[in-house]
Amino acid sequence: MQLNATGGQSYAWSPSAGLSDASIADPLAFPTASTTYTVTVTDSIGCAAVDSATATVNPLPFADAGPDQTICPLESTPLFECPAPQVPPTSGAPLPD
């Protein structure tokens, strides 16, 4: 994801781990876990402001294709899927019995 700060002459992002460059206005961030990035922006006369942004990293989805299969060259095996449970749409009103 790309972080972005404006209005300054210099920028200092923290934590710097996983950032393409912690001293530019718009570094690329590659967090491996949810991280709050803080930036200190300093203007040309030395006034500084601090702000932060949180990058939320969701866990990877679980996928299970079943037991391992050995497929010989020029052979095939069927693939099956389990349909997702059907959830009826709601309008906030209770469902009828």
Tab-separated table of N, CA, C and O in Angstrom:
chain	number	residue	atom	x	y	z
A	1	MET	N	0.834	-1.160	0.000
A	1	MET	CA	0.000	0.000	0.000
A	1	MET	C	0.888	1.236	0.000
A	1	MET	O	2.041	1.164	0.411
A	2	GLN	N	0.326	2.339	-0.445
A	2	GLN	CA	1.115	3.566	-0.481
A	2	GLN	C	0.641	4.515	0.610
A	2	GLN	O	-0.553	4.795	0.726
A	3	LEU	N	1.571	4.961	1.415
A	3	LEU	CA	1.287	5.974	2.430
A	3	LEU	C	1.464	7.342	1.783
A	3	LEU	O	2.155	7.475	0.765
A	4	ASN	N	0.855	8.367	2.372
A	4	ASN	CA	0.961	9.683	1.763
A	4	ASN	C	0.850	10.762	2.827
A	4	ASN	O	-0.080	10.760	3.617
A	5	ALA	N	1.797	11.679	2.811
A	5	ALA	CA	1.767	12.867	3.665
A	5	ALA	C	2.068	14.068	2.774
A	5	ALA	O	2.740	13.936	1.755
A	6	THR	N	1.540	15.214	3.134
A	6	THR	CA	1.767	16.416	2.325
A	6	THR	C	2.067	17.603	3.237
A	6	THR	O	1.875	17.542	4.450
A	7	GLY	N	2.526	18.678	2.613
A	7	GLY	CA	2.663	19.945	3.306
A	7	GLY	C	3.982	20.204	3.987
A	7	GLY	O	4.091	21.134	4.773
A	8	GLY	N	4.966	19.401	3.702
A	8	GLY	CA	6.231	19.605	4.385
A	8	GLY	C	7.419	19.608	3.459
A	8	GLY	O	7.307	19.376	2.264
A	9	GLN	N	8.562	19.856	4.069
A	9	GLN	CA	9.822	19.808	3.339
A	9	GLN	C	10.552	18.507	3.635
A	9	GLN	O	11.286	17.997	2.803
A	10	SER	N	10.331	17.979	4.859
A	10	SER	CA	10.949	16.697	5.190
A	10	SER	C	9.913	15.804	5.885
A	10	SER	O	8.959	16.289	6.500
A	11	TYR	N	10.140	14.502	5.755
A	11	TYR	CA	9.197	13.505	6.263
A	11	TYR	C	9.982	12.416	6.978
A	11	TYR	O	11.042	11.997	6.512
A	12	ALA	N	9.448	11.953	8.103
A	12	ALA	CA	10.081	10.858	8.843
A	12	ALA	C	8.978	9.886	9.271
A	12	ALA	O	8.152	10.218	10.125
A	13	TRP	N	8.962	8.712	8.644
A	13	TRP	CA	7.964	7.681	8.946
A	13	TRP	C	8.539	6.693	9.940
A	13	TRP	O	9.708	6.334	9.882
A	14	SER	N	7.657	6.218	10.833
A	14	SER	CA	8.062	5.221	11.815
A	14	SER	C	6.895	4.266	12.047
A	14	SER	O	5.748	4.724	12.107
A	15	PRO	N	7.110	2.987	12.173
A	15	PRO	CA	8.385	2.299	12.022
A	15	PRO	C	8.817	2.292	10.567
A	15	PRO	O	7.982	2.329	9.655
A	16	SER	N	10.103	2.232	10.355
A	16	SER	CA	10.630	2.274	8.991
A	16	SER	C	10.718	0.888	8.354
A	16	SER	O	10.849	0.782	7.140
A	17	ALA	N	10.637	-0.166	9.194
A	17	ALA	CA	10.716	-1.532	8.648
A	17	ALA	C	9.554	-1.769	7.686
A	17	ALA	O	8.405	-1.437	7.979
A	18	GLY	N	9.869	-2.303	6.531
A	18	GLY	CA	8.846	-2.596	5.536
A	18	GLY	C	8.461	-1.421	4.665
A	18	GLY	O	7.567	-1.544	3.834
A	19	LEU	N	9.114	-0.279	4.835
A	19	LEU	CA	8.828	0.885	3.981
A	19	LEU	C	9.886	0.995	2.892
A	19	LEU	O	11.061	0.703	3.121
A	20	SER	N	9.452	1.451	1.714
A	20	SER	CA	10.404	1.617	0.617
A	20	SER	C	11.418	2.716	0.929
A	20	SER	O	12.580	2.626	0.538
A	21	ASP	N	10.992	3.769	1.636
A	21	ASP	CA	11.888	4.865	2.027
A	21	ASP	C	11.174	5.643	3.121
A	21	ASP	O	10.118	6.234	2.870
A	22	ALA	N	11.702	5.659	4.307
A	22	ALA	CA	11.046	6.296	5.452
A	22	ALA	C	11.210	7.811	5.465
A	22	ALA	O	10.699	8.476	6.362
A	23	SER	N	11.903	8.379	4.476
A	23	SER	CA	12.145	9.825	4.500
A	23	SER	C	11.504	10.560	3.324
A	23	SER	O	11.873	11.694	3.035
A	24	ILE	N	10.539	9.925	2.658
A	24	ILE	CA	9.828	10.602	1.565
A	24	ILE	C	8.355	10.749	1.944
A	24	ILE	O	7.870	10.115	2.876
A	25	ALA	N	7.637	11.583	1.199
A	25	ALA	CA	6.232	11.859	1.513
A	25	ALA	C	5.323	10.657	1.273
A	25	ALA	O	4.322	10.496	1.963
A	26	ASP	N	5.665	9.820	0.302
A	26	ASP	CA	4.737	8.759	-0.098
A	26	ASP	C	5.417	7.398	-0.278
A	26	ASP	O	5.461	6.857	-1.378
A	27	PRO	N	5.921	6.828	0.811
A	27	PRO	CA	6.586	5.526	0.681
A	27	PRO	C	5.591	4.393	0.449
A	27	PRO	O	4.410	4.499	0.809
A	28	LEU	N	6.078	3.335	-0.153
A	28	LEU	CA	5.297	2.106	-0.250
A	28	LEU	C	5.512	1.325	1.042
A	28	LEU	O	6.632	1.244	1.553
A	29	ALA	N	4.423	0.765	1.566
A	29	ALA	CA	4.498	-0.005	2.810
A	29	ALA	C	4.154	-1.455	2.513
A	29	ALA	O	3.215	-1.739	1.758
A	30	PHE	N	4.912	-2.355	3.089
A	30	PHE	CA	4.702	-3.792	2.926
A	30	PHE	C	4.610	-4.439	4.313
A	30	PHE	O	5.478	-5.230	4.695
A	31	PRO	N	3.557	-4.112	5.076
A	31	PRO	CA	3.465	-4.671	6.423
A	31	PRO	C	3.114	-6.154	6.386
A	31	PRO	O	2.343	-6.596	5.527
A	32	THR	N	3.674	-6.920	7.305
A	32	THR	CA	3.340	-8.338	7.405
A	32	THR	C	2.313	-8.572	8.516
A	32	THR	O	1.769	-9.661	8.632
A	33	ALA	N	2.071	-7.560	9.324
A	33	ALA	CA	1.044	-7.587	10.368
A	33	ALA	C	0.457	-6.183	10.448
A	33	ALA	O	1.045	-5.222	9.921
A	34	SER	N	-0.699	-6.069	11.048
A	34	SER	CA	-1.306	-4.744	11.189
A	34	SER	C	-0.322	-3.807	11.885
A	34	SER	O	0.296	-4.169	12.886
A	35	THR	N	-0.167	-2.609	11.306
A	35	THR	CA	0.856	-1.672	11.764
A	35	THR	C	0.312	-0.258	11.744
A	35	THR	O	-0.365	0.122	10.794
A	36	THR	N	0.615	0.502	12.776
A	36	THR	CA	0.297	1.928	12.767
A	36	THR	C	1.572	2.678	12.409
A	36	THR	O	2.586	2.566	13.106
A	37	TYR	N	1.513	3.405	11.301
A	37	TYR	CA	2.645	4.203	10.838
A	37	TYR	C	2.445	5.641	11.308
A	37	TYR	O	1.357	6.198	11.177
A	38	THR	N	3.492	6.224	11.845
A	38	THR	CA	3.458	7.620	12.291
A	38	THR	C	4.415	8.407	11.415
A	38	THR	O	5.523	7.953	11.139
A	39	VAL	N	3.957	9.577	10.973
A	39	VAL	CA	4.820	10.434	10.155
A	39	VAL	C	4.972	11.783	10.855
A	39	VAL	O	4.012	12.334	11.382
A	40	THR	N	6.207	12.268	10.879
A	40	THR	CA	6.494	13.628	11.344
A	40	THR	C	6.843	14.439	10.109
A	40	THR	O	7.769	14.096	9.374
A	41	VAL	N	6.055	15.482	9.878
A	41	VAL	CA	6.249	16.351	8.715
A	41	VAL	C	6.807	17.676	9.216
A	41	VAL	O	6.245	18.283	10.132
A	42	THR	N	7.909	18.107	8.642
A	42	THR	CA	8.543	19.361	9.042
A	42	THR	C	8.569	20.304	7.846
A	42	THR	O	8.932	19.897	6.735
A	43	ASP	N	8.162	21.550	8.078
A	43	ASP	CA	8.148	22.514	6.968
A	43	ASP	C	9.479	23.277	6.899
A	43	ASP	O	10.409	22.991	7.657
A	44	SER	N	9.552	24.230	5.991
A	44	SER	CA	10.813	24.923	5.715
A	44	SER	C	11.300	25.806	6.859
A	44	SER	O	12.476	26.164	6.905
A	45	ILE	N	10.415	26.161	7.809
A	45	ILE	CA	10.864	26.997	8.936
A	45	ILE	C	10.991	26.182	10.232
A	45	ILE	O	11.160	26.743	11.310
A	46	GLY	N	10.905	24.859	10.103
A	46	GLY	CA	11.145	23.992	11.250
A	46	GLY	C	9.929	23.607	12.063
A	46	GLY	O	10.063	22.933	13.086
A	47	CYS	N	8.736	24.035	11.638
A	47	CYS	CA	7.524	23.626	12.351
A	47	CYS	C	7.191	22.187	11.978
A	47	CYS	O	7.251	21.813	10.805
A	48	ALA	N	6.844	21.405	12.990
A	48	ALA	CA	6.581	19.985	12.749
A	48	ALA	C	5.156	19.626	13.146
A	48	ALA	O	4.578	20.219	14.065
A	49	ALA	N	4.607	18.661	12.438
A	49	ALA	CA	3.293	18.100	12.754
A	49	ALA	C	3.411	16.583	12.665
A	49	ALA	O	4.213	16.056	11.893
A	50	VAL	N	2.616	15.905	13.483
A	50	VAL	CA	2.661	14.445	13.525
A	50	VAL	C	1.265	13.908	13.221
A	50	VAL	O	0.257	14.455	13.685
A	51	ASP	N	1.219	12.844	12.435
A	51	ASP	CA	-0.046	12.168	12.149
A	51	ASP	C	0.248	10.684	12.015
A	51	ASP	O	1.415	10.265	11.938
A	52	SER	N	-0.804	9.891	11.974
A	52	SER	CA	-0.594	8.442	11.855
A	52	SER	C	-1.685	7.816	10.990
A	52	SER	O	-2.752	8.397	10.786
A	53	ALA	N	-1.375	6.637	10.492
A	53	ALA	CA	-2.312	5.836	9.692
A	53	ALA	C	-2.073	4.376	10.038
A	53	ALA	O	-0.929	3.961	10.238
A	54	THR	N	-3.154	3.613	10.111
A	54	THR	CA	-3.042	2.198	10.443
A	54	THR	C	-3.328	1.350	9.211
A	54	THR	O	-4.334	1.557	8.535
A	55	ALA	N	-2.426	0.431	8.944
A	55	ALA	CA	-2.611	-0.551	7.865
A	55	ALA	C	-3.034	-1.859	8.534
A	55	ALA	O	-2.307	-2.386	9.373
A	56	THR	N	-4.212	-2.333	8.180
A	56	THR	CA	-4.721	-3.576	8.755
A	56	THR	C	-4.436	-4.717	7.804
A	56	THR	O	-4.811	-4.657	6.631
A	57	VAL	N	-3.765	-5.736	8.306
A	57	VAL	CA	-3.456	-6.926	7.508
A	57	VAL	C	-4.379	-8.038	7.985
A	57	VAL	O	-4.324	-8.451	9.146
A	58	ASN	N	-5.249	-8.497	7.100
A	58	ASN	CA	-6.174	-9.578	7.429
A	58	ASN	C	-5.477	-10.918	7.283
A	58	ASN	O	-4.587	-11.072	6.442
A	59	PRO	N	-5.903	-11.911	8.067
A	59	PRO	CA	-5.286	-13.238	7.928
A	59	PRO	C	-5.622	-13.838	6.567
A	59	PRO	O	-6.663	-13.525	5.977
A	60	LEU	N	-4.732	-14.694	6.084
A	60	LEU	CA	-4.990	-15.367	4.820
A	60	LEU	C	-6.166	-16.314	4.978
A	60	LEU	O	-6.347	-16.921	6.032
A	61	PRO	N	-6.975	-16.468	3.933
A	61	PRO	CA	-8.086	-17.423	4.030
A	61	PRO	C	-7.559	-18.851	4.061
A	61	PRO	O	-6.478	-19.149	3.548
A	62	PHE	N	-8.318	-19.721	4.683
A	62	PHE	CA	-7.951	-21.130	4.757
A	62	PHE	C	-8.495	-21.829	3.521
A	62	PHE	O	-9.643	-21.655	3.141
A	63	ALA	N	-7.662	-22.608	2.865
A	63	ALA	CA	-8.091	-23.389	1.702
A	63	ALA	C	-7.716	-24.841	1.934
A	63	ALA	O	-6.610	-25.146	2.375
A	64	ASP	N	-8.654	-25.744	1.667
A	64	ASP	CA	-8.406	-27.168	1.829
A	64	ASP	C	-8.929	-27.870	0.587
A	64	ASP	O	-10.129	-27.914	0.349
A	65	ALA	N	-8.029	-28.404	-0.195
A	65	ALA	CA	-8.411	-29.106	-1.424
A	65	ALA	C	-8.542	-30.604	-1.182
A	65	ALA	O	-8.643	-31.380	-2.132
A	66	GLY	N	-8.545	-31.015	0.070
A	66	GLY	CA	-8.668	-32.432	0.375
A	66	GLY	C	-7.315	-33.100	0.432
A	66	GLY	O	-6.271	-32.454	0.389
A	67	PRO	N	-7.336	-34.425	0.544
A	67	PRO	CA	-6.064	-35.145	0.651
A	67	PRO	C	-5.234	-35.006	-0.631
A	67	PRO	O	-5.774	-34.811	-1.719
A	68	ASP	N	-3.921	-35.101	-0.464
A	68	ASP	CA	-3.032	-35.022	-1.616
A	68	ASP	C	-3.341	-36.148	-2.602
A	68	ASP	O	-3.703	-37.257	-2.207
A	69	GLN	N	-3.204	-35.842	-3.864
A	69	GLN	CA	-3.426	-36.810	-4.930
A	69	GLN	C	-2.165	-36.902	-5.787
A	69	GLN	O	-1.483	-35.901	-5.980
A	70	THR	N	-1.875	-38.064	-6.273
A	70	THR	CA	-0.791	-38.236	-7.230
A	70	THR	C	-1.426	-38.372	-8.600
A	70	THR	O	-2.288	-39.227	-8.805
A	71	ILE	N	-1.010	-37.525	-9.512
A	71	ILE	CA	-1.548	-37.561	-10.874
A	71	ILE	C	-0.394	-37.877	-11.803
A	71	ILE	O	0.614	-37.185	-11.834
A	72	CYS	N	-0.549	-38.966	-12.537
A	72	CYS	CA	0.483	-39.360	-13.493
A	72	CYS	C	0.349	-38.525	-14.755
A	72	CYS	O	-0.721	-37.994	-15.049
A	73	PRO	N	1.431	-38.400	-15.532
A	73	PRO	CA	1.358	-37.647	-16.784
A	73	PRO	C	0.225	-38.169	-17.669
A	73	PRO	O	-0.027	-39.373	-17.743
A	74	LEU	N	-0.477	-37.252	-18.297
A	74	LEU	CA	-1.586	-37.517	-19.214
A	74	LEU	C	-2.819	-38.064	-18.516
A	74	LEU	O	-3.745	-38.522	-19.166
A	75	GLU	N	-2.855	-38.064	-17.191
A	75	GLU	CA	-4.046	-38.444	-16.443
A	75	GLU	C	-4.682	-37.184	-15.866
A	75	GLU	O	-4.067	-36.124	-15.813
A	76	SER	N	-5.920	-37.306	-15.406
A	76	SER	CA	-6.593	-36.166	-14.790
A	76	SER	C	-7.314	-36.646	-13.539
A	76	SER	O	-7.497	-37.847	-13.329
A	77	THR	N	-7.702	-35.701	-12.733
A	77	THR	CA	-8.488	-35.993	-11.537
A	77	THR	C	-9.529	-34.903	-11.397
A	77	THR	O	-9.274	-33.741	-11.732
A	78	PRO	N	-10.732	-35.277	-10.967
A	78	PRO	CA	-11.768	-34.242	-10.840
A	78	PRO	C	-11.498	-33.343	-9.636
A	78	PRO	O	-10.929	-33.777	-8.637
A	79	LEU	N	-11.890	-32.099	-9.761
A	79	LEU	CA	-11.811	-31.143	-8.670
A	79	LEU	C	-13.234	-30.826	-8.226
A	79	LEU	O	-14.125	-30.658	-9.049
A	80	PHE	N	-13.451	-30.788	-6.929
A	80	PHE	CA	-14.778	-30.524	-6.394
A	80	PHE	C	-14.720	-29.275	-5.535
A	80	PHE	O	-13.692	-28.938	-4.973
A	81	GLU	N	-15.841	-28.628	-5.412
A	81	GLU	CA	-15.918	-27.474	-4.539
A	81	GLU	C	-17.084	-27.667	-3.582
A	81	GLU	O	-18.052	-28.352	-3.891
A	82	CYS	N	-16.964	-27.116	-2.428
A	82	CYS	CA	-18.054	-27.121	-1.460
A	82	CYS	C	-18.755	-25.783	-1.591
A	82	CYS	O	-18.122	-24.736	-1.430
A	83	PRO	N	-20.048	-25.805	-1.898
A	83	PRO	CA	-20.728	-24.515	-2.050
A	83	PRO	C	-20.793	-23.766	-0.733
A	83	PRO	O	-20.863	-24.371	0.337
A	84	ALA	N	-20.727	-22.466	-0.834
A	84	ALA	CA	-20.835	-21.620	0.359
A	84	ALA	C	-22.248	-21.727	0.898
A	84	ALA	O	-23.205	-21.895	0.129
A	85	PRO	N	-22.419	-21.661	2.212
A	85	PRO	CA	-23.776	-21.715	2.769
A	85	PRO	C	-24.593	-20.542	2.263
A	85	PRO	O	-24.082	-19.428	2.111
A	86	GLN	N	-25.835	-20.819	1.977
A	86	GLN	CA	-26.723	-19.773	1.473
A	86	GLN	C	-27.278	-18.970	2.634
A	86	GLN	O	-27.847	-19.522	3.566
A	87	VAL	N	-27.063	-17.690	2.587
A	87	VAL	CA	-27.556	-16.792	3.631
A	87	VAL	C	-28.642	-15.934	3.007
A	87	VAL	O	-28.386	-15.222	2.032
A	88	PRO	N	-29.858	-16.012	3.526
A	88	PRO	CA	-30.923	-15.224	2.917
A	88	PRO	C	-30.708	-13.724	3.156
A	88	PRO	O	-30.184	-13.341	4.194
A	89	PRO	N	-31.096	-12.920	2.189
A	89	PRO	CA	-30.978	-11.477	2.404
A	89	PRO	C	-31.935	-11.038	3.497
A	89	PRO	O	-33.006	-11.617	3.672
A	90	THR	N	-31.562	-10.030	4.231
A	90	THR	CA	-32.440	-9.512	5.288
A	90	THR	C	-32.595	-8.010	5.153
A	90	THR	O	-31.742	-7.333	4.589
A	91	SER	N	-33.686	-7.551	5.649
A	91	SER	CA	-33.922	-6.107	5.670
A	91	SER	C	-33.892	-5.590	7.091
A	91	SER	O	-34.341	-4.497	7.367
A	92	GLY	N	-33.411	-6.425	7.995
A	92	GLY	CA	-33.423	-6.038	9.399
A	92	GLY	C	-34.635	-6.588	10.129
A	92	GLY	O	-34.694	-6.616	11.338
A	93	ALA	N	-35.640	-7.009	9.354
A	93	ALA	CA	-36.856	-7.572	9.966
A	93	ALA	C	-36.601	-9.049	10.285
A	93	ALA	O	-35.822	-9.704	9.609
A	94	PRO	N	-37.273	-9.581	11.319
A	94	PRO	CA	-37.090	-10.990	11.632
A	94	PRO	C	-37.571	-11.868	10.488
A	94	PRO	O	-38.500	-11.526	9.769
A	95	LEU	N	-36.887	-13.012	10.317
A	95	LEU	CA	-37.306	-13.953	9.286
A	95	LEU	C	-38.539	-14.711	9.759
A	95	LEU	O	-38.685	-15.012	10.951
A	96	PRO	N	-39.445	-15.046	8.818
A	96	PRO	CA	-40.628	-15.813	9.226
A	96	PRO	C	-40.245	-17.223	9.650
A	96	PRO	O	-39.242	-17.761	9.207
A	97	ASP	N	-41.073	-17.826	10.533
A	97	ASP	CA	-40.806	-19.213	10.965
A	97	ASP	C	-41.143	-20.196	9.864
A	97	ASP	O	-41.989	-20.069	9.094
